[in-house]
XYZ file of C-alpha atoms in Angstrom:
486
model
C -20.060 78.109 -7.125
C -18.873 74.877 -8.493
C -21.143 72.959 -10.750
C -23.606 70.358 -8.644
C -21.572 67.400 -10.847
C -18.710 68.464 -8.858
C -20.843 68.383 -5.550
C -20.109 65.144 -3.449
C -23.290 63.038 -2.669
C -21.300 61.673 0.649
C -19.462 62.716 3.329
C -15.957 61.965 3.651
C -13.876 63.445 5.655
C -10.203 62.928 3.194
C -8.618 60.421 1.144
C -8.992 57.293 2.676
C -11.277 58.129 4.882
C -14.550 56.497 5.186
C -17.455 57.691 2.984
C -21.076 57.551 4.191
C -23.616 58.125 1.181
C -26.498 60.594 1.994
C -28.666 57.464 0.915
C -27.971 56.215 4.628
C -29.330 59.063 6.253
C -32.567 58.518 3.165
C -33.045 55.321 4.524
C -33.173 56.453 8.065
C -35.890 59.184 7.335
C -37.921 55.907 5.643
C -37.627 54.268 8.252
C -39.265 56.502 10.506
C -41.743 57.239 8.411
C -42.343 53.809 7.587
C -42.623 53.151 11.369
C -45.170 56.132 11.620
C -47.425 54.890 9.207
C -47.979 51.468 11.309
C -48.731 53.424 14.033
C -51.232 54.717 12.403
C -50.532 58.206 12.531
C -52.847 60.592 10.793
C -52.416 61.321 6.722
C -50.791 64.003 5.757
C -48.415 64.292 8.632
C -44.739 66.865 8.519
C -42.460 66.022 10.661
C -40.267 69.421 11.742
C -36.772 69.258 13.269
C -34.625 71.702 14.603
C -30.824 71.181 13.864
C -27.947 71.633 16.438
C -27.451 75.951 16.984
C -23.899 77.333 16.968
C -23.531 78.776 20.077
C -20.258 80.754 21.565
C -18.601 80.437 25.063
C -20.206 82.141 27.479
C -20.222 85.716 26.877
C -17.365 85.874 24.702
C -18.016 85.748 20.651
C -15.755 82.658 20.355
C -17.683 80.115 18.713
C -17.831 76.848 20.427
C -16.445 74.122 18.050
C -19.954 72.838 16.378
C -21.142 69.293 16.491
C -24.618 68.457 15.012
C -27.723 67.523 16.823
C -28.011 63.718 17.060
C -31.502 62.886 16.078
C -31.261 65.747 12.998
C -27.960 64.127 12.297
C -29.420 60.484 12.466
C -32.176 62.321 9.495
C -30.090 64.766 7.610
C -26.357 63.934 7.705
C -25.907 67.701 7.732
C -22.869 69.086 9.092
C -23.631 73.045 9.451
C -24.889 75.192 12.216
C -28.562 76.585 12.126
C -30.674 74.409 9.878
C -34.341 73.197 10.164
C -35.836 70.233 7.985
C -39.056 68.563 7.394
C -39.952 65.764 6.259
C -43.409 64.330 5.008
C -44.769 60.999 6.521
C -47.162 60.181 3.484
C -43.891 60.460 1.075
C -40.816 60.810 2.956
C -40.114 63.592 1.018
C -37.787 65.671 2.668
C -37.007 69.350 2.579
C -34.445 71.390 4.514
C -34.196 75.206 5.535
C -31.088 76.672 5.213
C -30.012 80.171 7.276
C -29.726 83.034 5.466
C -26.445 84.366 5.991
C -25.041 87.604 4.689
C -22.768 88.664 2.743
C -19.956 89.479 4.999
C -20.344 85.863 6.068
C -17.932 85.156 2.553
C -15.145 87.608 4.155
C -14.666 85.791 7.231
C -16.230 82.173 7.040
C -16.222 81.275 3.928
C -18.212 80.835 0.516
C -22.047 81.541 0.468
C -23.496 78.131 -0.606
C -26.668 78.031 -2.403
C -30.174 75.874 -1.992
C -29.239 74.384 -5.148
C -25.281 73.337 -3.346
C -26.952 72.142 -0.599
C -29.666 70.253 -2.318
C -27.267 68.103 -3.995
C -24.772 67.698 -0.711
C -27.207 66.249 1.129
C -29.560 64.364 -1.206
C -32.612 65.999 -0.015
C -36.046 66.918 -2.017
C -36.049 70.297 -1.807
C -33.998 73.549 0.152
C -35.203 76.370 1.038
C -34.287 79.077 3.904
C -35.495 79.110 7.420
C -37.350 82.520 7.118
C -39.686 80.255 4.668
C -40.721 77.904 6.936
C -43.944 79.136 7.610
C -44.613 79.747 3.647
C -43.361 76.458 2.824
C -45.298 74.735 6.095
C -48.970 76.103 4.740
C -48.060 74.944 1.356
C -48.070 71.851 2.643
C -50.964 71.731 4.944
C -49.834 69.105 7.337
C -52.893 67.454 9.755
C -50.483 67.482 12.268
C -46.900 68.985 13.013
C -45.068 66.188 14.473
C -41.813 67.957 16.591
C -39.546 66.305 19.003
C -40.161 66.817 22.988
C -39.417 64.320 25.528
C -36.618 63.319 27.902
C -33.540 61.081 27.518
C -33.899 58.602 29.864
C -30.567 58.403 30.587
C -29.209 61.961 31.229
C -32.381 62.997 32.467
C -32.341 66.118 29.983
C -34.898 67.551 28.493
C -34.974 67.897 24.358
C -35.517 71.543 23.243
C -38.739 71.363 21.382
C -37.972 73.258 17.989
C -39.625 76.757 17.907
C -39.968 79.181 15.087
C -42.323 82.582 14.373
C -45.684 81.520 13.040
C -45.542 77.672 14.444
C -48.469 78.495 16.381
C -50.552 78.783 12.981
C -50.615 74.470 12.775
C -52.004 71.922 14.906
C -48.601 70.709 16.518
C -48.110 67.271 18.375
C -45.577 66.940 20.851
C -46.353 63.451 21.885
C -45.599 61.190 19.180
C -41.848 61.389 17.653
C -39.803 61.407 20.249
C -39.489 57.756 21.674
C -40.281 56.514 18.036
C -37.053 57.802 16.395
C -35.163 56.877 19.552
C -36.545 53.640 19.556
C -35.506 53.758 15.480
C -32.138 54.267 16.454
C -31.725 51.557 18.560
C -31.505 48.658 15.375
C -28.234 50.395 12.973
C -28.938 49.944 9.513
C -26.283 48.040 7.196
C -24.696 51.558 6.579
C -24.775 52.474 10.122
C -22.694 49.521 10.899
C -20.148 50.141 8.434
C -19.688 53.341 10.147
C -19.667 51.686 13.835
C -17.044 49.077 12.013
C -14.733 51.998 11.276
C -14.818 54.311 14.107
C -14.118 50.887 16.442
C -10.703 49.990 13.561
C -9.657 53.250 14.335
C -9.985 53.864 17.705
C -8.359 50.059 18.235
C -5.254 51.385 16.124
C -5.245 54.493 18.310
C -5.191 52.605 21.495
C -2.514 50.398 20.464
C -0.199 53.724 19.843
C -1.033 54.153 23.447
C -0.298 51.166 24.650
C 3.442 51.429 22.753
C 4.376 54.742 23.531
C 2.957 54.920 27.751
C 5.595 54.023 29.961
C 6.791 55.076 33.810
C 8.144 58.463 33.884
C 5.300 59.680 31.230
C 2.812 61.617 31.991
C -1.266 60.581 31.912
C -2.138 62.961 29.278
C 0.364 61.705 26.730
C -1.841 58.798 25.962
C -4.923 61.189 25.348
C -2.595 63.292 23.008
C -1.433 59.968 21.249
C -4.756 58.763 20.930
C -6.159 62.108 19.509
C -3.579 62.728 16.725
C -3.362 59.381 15.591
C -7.359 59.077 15.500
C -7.714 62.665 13.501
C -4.439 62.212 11.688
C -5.338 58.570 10.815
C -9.076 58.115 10.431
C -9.901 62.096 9.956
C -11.808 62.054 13.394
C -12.083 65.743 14.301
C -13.522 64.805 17.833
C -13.781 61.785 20.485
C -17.044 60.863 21.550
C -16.413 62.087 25.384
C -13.997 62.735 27.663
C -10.857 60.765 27.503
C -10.491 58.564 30.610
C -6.729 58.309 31.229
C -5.889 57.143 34.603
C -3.254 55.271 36.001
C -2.762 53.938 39.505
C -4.963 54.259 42.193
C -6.613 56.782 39.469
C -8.146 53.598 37.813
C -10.798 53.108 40.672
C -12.459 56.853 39.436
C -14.939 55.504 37.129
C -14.851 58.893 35.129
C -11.606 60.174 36.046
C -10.253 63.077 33.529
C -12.680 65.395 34.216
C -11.848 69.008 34.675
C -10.657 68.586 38.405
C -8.583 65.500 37.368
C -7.765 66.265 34.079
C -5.528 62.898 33.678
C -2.116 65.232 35.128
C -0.905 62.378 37.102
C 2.725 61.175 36.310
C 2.811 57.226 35.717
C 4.713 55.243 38.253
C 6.884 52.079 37.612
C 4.216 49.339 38.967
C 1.063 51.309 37.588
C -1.758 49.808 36.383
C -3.304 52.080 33.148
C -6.809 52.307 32.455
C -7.448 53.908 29.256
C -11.143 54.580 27.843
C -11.502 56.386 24.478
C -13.516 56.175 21.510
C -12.749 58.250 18.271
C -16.172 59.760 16.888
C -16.623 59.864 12.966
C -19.729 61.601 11.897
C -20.985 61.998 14.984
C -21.048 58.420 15.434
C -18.517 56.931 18.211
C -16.225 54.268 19.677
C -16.601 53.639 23.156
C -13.231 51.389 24.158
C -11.390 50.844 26.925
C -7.574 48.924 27.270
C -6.039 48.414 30.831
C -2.680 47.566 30.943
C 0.544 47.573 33.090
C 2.748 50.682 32.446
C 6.136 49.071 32.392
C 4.595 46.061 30.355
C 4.671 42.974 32.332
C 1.937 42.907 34.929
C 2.584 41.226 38.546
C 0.470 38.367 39.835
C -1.396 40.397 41.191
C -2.568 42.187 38.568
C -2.870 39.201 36.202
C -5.359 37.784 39.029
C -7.707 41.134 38.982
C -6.945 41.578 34.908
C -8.011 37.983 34.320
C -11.318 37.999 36.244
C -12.458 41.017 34.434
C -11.435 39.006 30.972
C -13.148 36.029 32.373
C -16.423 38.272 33.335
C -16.123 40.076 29.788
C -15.568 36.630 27.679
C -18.377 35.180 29.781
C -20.888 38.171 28.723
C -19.623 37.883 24.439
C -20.491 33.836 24.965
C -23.847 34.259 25.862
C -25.084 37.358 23.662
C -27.560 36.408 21.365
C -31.155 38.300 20.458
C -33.384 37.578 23.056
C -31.053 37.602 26.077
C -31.842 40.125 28.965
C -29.420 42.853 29.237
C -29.980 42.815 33.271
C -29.241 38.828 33.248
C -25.704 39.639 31.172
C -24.625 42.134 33.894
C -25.719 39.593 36.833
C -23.748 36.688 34.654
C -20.427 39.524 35.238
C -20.977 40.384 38.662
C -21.235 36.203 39.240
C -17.962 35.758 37.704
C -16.151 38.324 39.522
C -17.352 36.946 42.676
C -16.716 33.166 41.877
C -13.383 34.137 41.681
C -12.673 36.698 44.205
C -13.810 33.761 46.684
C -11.539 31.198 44.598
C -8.989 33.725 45.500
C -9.978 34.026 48.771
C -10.693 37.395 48.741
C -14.673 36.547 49.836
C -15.014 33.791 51.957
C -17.528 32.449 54.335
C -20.980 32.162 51.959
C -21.872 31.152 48.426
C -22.111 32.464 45.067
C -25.319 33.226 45.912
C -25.667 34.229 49.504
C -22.982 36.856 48.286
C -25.195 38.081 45.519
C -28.246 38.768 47.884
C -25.435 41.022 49.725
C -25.438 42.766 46.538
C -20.894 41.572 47.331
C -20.432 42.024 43.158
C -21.583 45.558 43.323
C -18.876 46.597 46.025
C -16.064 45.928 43.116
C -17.910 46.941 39.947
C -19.968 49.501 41.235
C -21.616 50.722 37.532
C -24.028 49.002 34.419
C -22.592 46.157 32.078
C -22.296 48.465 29.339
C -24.886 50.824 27.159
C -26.089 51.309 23.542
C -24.061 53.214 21.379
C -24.225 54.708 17.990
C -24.713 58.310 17.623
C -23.964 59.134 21.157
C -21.863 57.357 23.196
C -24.776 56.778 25.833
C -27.075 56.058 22.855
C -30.853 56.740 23.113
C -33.613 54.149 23.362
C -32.284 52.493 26.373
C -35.620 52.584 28.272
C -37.882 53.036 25.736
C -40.240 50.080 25.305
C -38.471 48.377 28.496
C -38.183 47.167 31.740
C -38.080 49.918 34.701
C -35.056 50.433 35.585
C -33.634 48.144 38.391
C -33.143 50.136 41.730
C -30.669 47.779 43.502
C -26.280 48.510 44.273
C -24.605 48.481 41.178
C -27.104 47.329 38.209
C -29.119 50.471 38.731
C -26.675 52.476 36.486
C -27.207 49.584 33.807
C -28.546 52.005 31.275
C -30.757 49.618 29.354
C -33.347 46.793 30.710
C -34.011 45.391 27.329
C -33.403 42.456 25.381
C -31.198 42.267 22.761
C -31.927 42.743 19.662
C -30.453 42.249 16.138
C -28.986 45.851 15.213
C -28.074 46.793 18.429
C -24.812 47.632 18.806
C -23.779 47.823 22.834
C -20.725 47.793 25.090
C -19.418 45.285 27.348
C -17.074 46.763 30.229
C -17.162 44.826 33.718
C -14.735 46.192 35.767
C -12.745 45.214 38.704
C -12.053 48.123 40.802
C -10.741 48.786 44.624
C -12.206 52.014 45.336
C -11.721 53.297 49.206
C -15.488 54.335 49.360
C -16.927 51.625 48.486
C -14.895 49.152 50.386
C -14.410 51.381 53.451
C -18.826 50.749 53.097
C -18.721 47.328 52.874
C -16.787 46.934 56.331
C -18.981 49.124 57.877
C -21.774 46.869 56.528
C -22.223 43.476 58.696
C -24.175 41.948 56.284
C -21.193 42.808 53.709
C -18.317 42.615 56.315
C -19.063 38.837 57.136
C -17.922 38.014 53.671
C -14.775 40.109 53.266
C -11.477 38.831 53.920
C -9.367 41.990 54.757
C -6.215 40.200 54.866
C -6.531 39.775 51.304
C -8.516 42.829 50.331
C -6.030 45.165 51.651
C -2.891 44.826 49.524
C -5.123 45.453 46.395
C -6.204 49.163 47.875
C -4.691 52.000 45.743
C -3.769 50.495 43.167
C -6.777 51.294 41.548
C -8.812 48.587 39.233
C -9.316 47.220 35.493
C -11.670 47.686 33.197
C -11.879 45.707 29.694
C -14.519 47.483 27.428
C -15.670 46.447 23.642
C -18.185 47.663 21.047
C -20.341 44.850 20.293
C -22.945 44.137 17.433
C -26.196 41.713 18.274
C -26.124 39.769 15.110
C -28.840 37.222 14.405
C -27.549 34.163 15.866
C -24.744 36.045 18.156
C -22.278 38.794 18.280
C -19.834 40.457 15.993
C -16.766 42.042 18.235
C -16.196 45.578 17.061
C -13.495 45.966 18.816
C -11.514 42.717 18.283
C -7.836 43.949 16.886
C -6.594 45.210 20.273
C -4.618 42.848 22.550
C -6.898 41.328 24.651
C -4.944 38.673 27.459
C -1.758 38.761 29.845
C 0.049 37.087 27.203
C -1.135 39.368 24.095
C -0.651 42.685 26.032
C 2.681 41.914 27.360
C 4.309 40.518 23.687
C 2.432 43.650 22.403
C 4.258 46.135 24.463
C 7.626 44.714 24.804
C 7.974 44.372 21.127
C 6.838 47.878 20.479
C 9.639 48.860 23.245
């Protein structure tokens, strides 16, 4: 057991990696407790989480490679499997329950850490193990057991309420916590943001090995491979935040293409169009990033017309961010500047700006939300939490937020231009749709797919900081990026 001087009071994954001090994941326990307290919840309040459970694949005994819990991450900063932890409003002191393991665990997993080890890793108050939870609990005498149970408004999932032998001894509320820490973890903290700084370098870097190495002739994949060594290898990011999106070609209109049924197996054509979206994930906290580009590195004018208007919509967005702006109003502002210039193009004709918005015209060619919180998860919490309803029209339904921005927030921006048969084999079908599109110009665009140009954004105080800025960006930058890395 080495001696707690020799115990690291931060997480860092190797040398030059980033370290994150266990006084972030202090702060963020204050500040829910500090938030409590205004709220006027009752003295003497504990607040009891559950930590992530290792679990193993189906009925097999293979462990399934563990990631923490988000919210007891967002608390704890704990990396293990099978912890609880408490912490009291009145004090913020904090206390976490350990599992006992036995002592075969040494032979095949590894050392047996100690309270005391664990104590000093993770710069709580006090450890103890999870069969003393109840001892531990009545020492305490909380008024009220505050415990997470709610649903995410955005997958639609219910939280697993944590549960433990004796927990029906205390007066337990199931009503309070849940939208306040997600609301909490809406605004990142100064440390937060470091952390959202450095998964966003890396994954940039990573994208850019892409973007050297993808050429006709290779096939999808490689760029997920690329991407995944260079992030781990680089930036010592074990995992990616979700499922690499590696499509190319007519593959580019499948907003979430590289699922398991299109696990990105296509080979790349001469003429393809890549649409790459992947964020590196670095303490559970993630990138979200997405680079389109042509495969053989000079895109036709074609493509330049449908790359551009997605820059346009995108630069449009980062111009008018500021606190106080309405998420919903950003993603109208993109869907108006796609369709301004599809009709300059002549693509839509016969109406205005905005008869073709009442036809709902921008949906038909970016058929998803402006972009989400991030943070923790890469479809963060909090997005309707103290918000708008969520708008049930085409297209800015799946906006996963109605709220104004606010300092802290960090967010993505990814319009898209896409050129997907279902939707446009819809909109012909459509009269009130079909009067505005010119097919004679719509048609030569079908298959090959669409764009998509996605950053990580902070809401600073008087604007935006990109996240995401050292990736090329326009026509000119991606095609002098690729050609010299050829």
């Amino acid at each position: 057991m080495p001696n707690t001087k020799d115990i690291p009071d931060y997480y860092q994954m190797g040398p030059g990696t980033l370290k994150i001090p266990n006084a972030l994941f202090k702060d963020n326990r204050k500040r829910i407790c500090d938030r409590l307290v205004s709220k006027n919840v009752p003295r003497g309040a504990v607040m009891l989480f559950e930590g992530g459970i290792q679990e193993q694949q189906y009925d097999t005994d293979r462990d399934i490679e563990f990631q923490q819990e988000s919210y007891f991450m967002w608390l704890f900063g704990v990396m293990e499997a099978d912890f609880y932890g408490a912490v009291d409003v009145d004090n913020c002191e904090s206390i976490l329950f350990m599992p006992r393991l036995p002592a075969s665990y040494a032979v095949w997993m590894g050392e047996l850490k100690t309270p005391e080890y664990f104590k000093t890793r993770y710069g709580v108050d006090r450890v103890h193990y999870s069969d003393e939870i109840v001892t531990i609990l009545n020492q305490l005498r909380p008024s009220a057991l505050l415990i997470m149970d709610g649903t995410n408004s955005d997958s639609k999932s219910h939280f697993q309420a944590p549960s433990f032998e004796g927990m029906d001894q205390f007066k337990v509320d199931t009503t309070t916590l849940y939208n306040e820490i997600a609301d909490c973890r809406v605004q990142k903290s100064p440390g937060e943001m470091e952390i959202m700084r450095y998964v966003n370098e890396v994954s940039c870097e990573a994208h850019k090995e892409v973007m050297k190495m993808m050429k006709p002739g290779r096939m999808e994949y490689e760029g997920e491979a690329t991407f995944k060594h260079y992030a781990y290898m680089k930036g010592g990011m074990r995992f990616v935040g979700y499922t690499c999106i590696c499509a190319s070609g007519q593959n580019a209109a499948v907003l979430h293409y590289g699922h398991a049924a299109e696990p990105n197996d296509k080979r790349v054509n001469n003429g393809d169009m890549l649409l790459y979206d992947m964020g590196a994930e670095y303490a559970g906290y993630t990138a979200d990033i997405t680079a389109s580009f042509p495969a053989n590195g000079r895109f036709t004018e074609s493509q330049k017309f449908v790359y551009n208007t997605c820059l346009k919509a995108n630069r449009a967005v980062l111009a008018a961010m500021r606190p106080g702006v309405s998420w919903p109003d950003m993603h109208r502002l993109a869907e108006k500047t796609i369709v301004e210039e599809f009709i300059k193009e002549g693509l839509l004709v016969n109406g205005t700006v905005e008869e073709m918005t009442e036809a709902y015209m921008g949906a038909i060619f970016m058929p998803h939300g402006l972009g989400h919180l991030i943070g923790l998860d890469v479809h963060d919490v909090g997005g309707y939490v103290n918000a708008p309803p969520r708008i049930q029209e085409p297209g800015i339904k799946y906006l996963r937020t109605t709220r104004n921005l606010e300092e802290g927030m960090v967010i993505t921006v990814e319009p898209g231009v896409y050129f997907g048969d279902a939707l446009i084999e819809a909109a012909y079908a459509n009269p009130d749709q079909a009067k505005y599109m010119n097919k004679e110009k719509i048609e030569p665009y079908r298959g090959t797919g669409g764009v998509r140009i996605e950053d990580g954004v902070a809401v600073t105080a008087d604007g935006t900081e990109l996240l995401s800025h050292n990736i090329p960006r326009t026509v000119e930058e991606i095609e002098e990026f690729m050609n010299r890395s050829n």
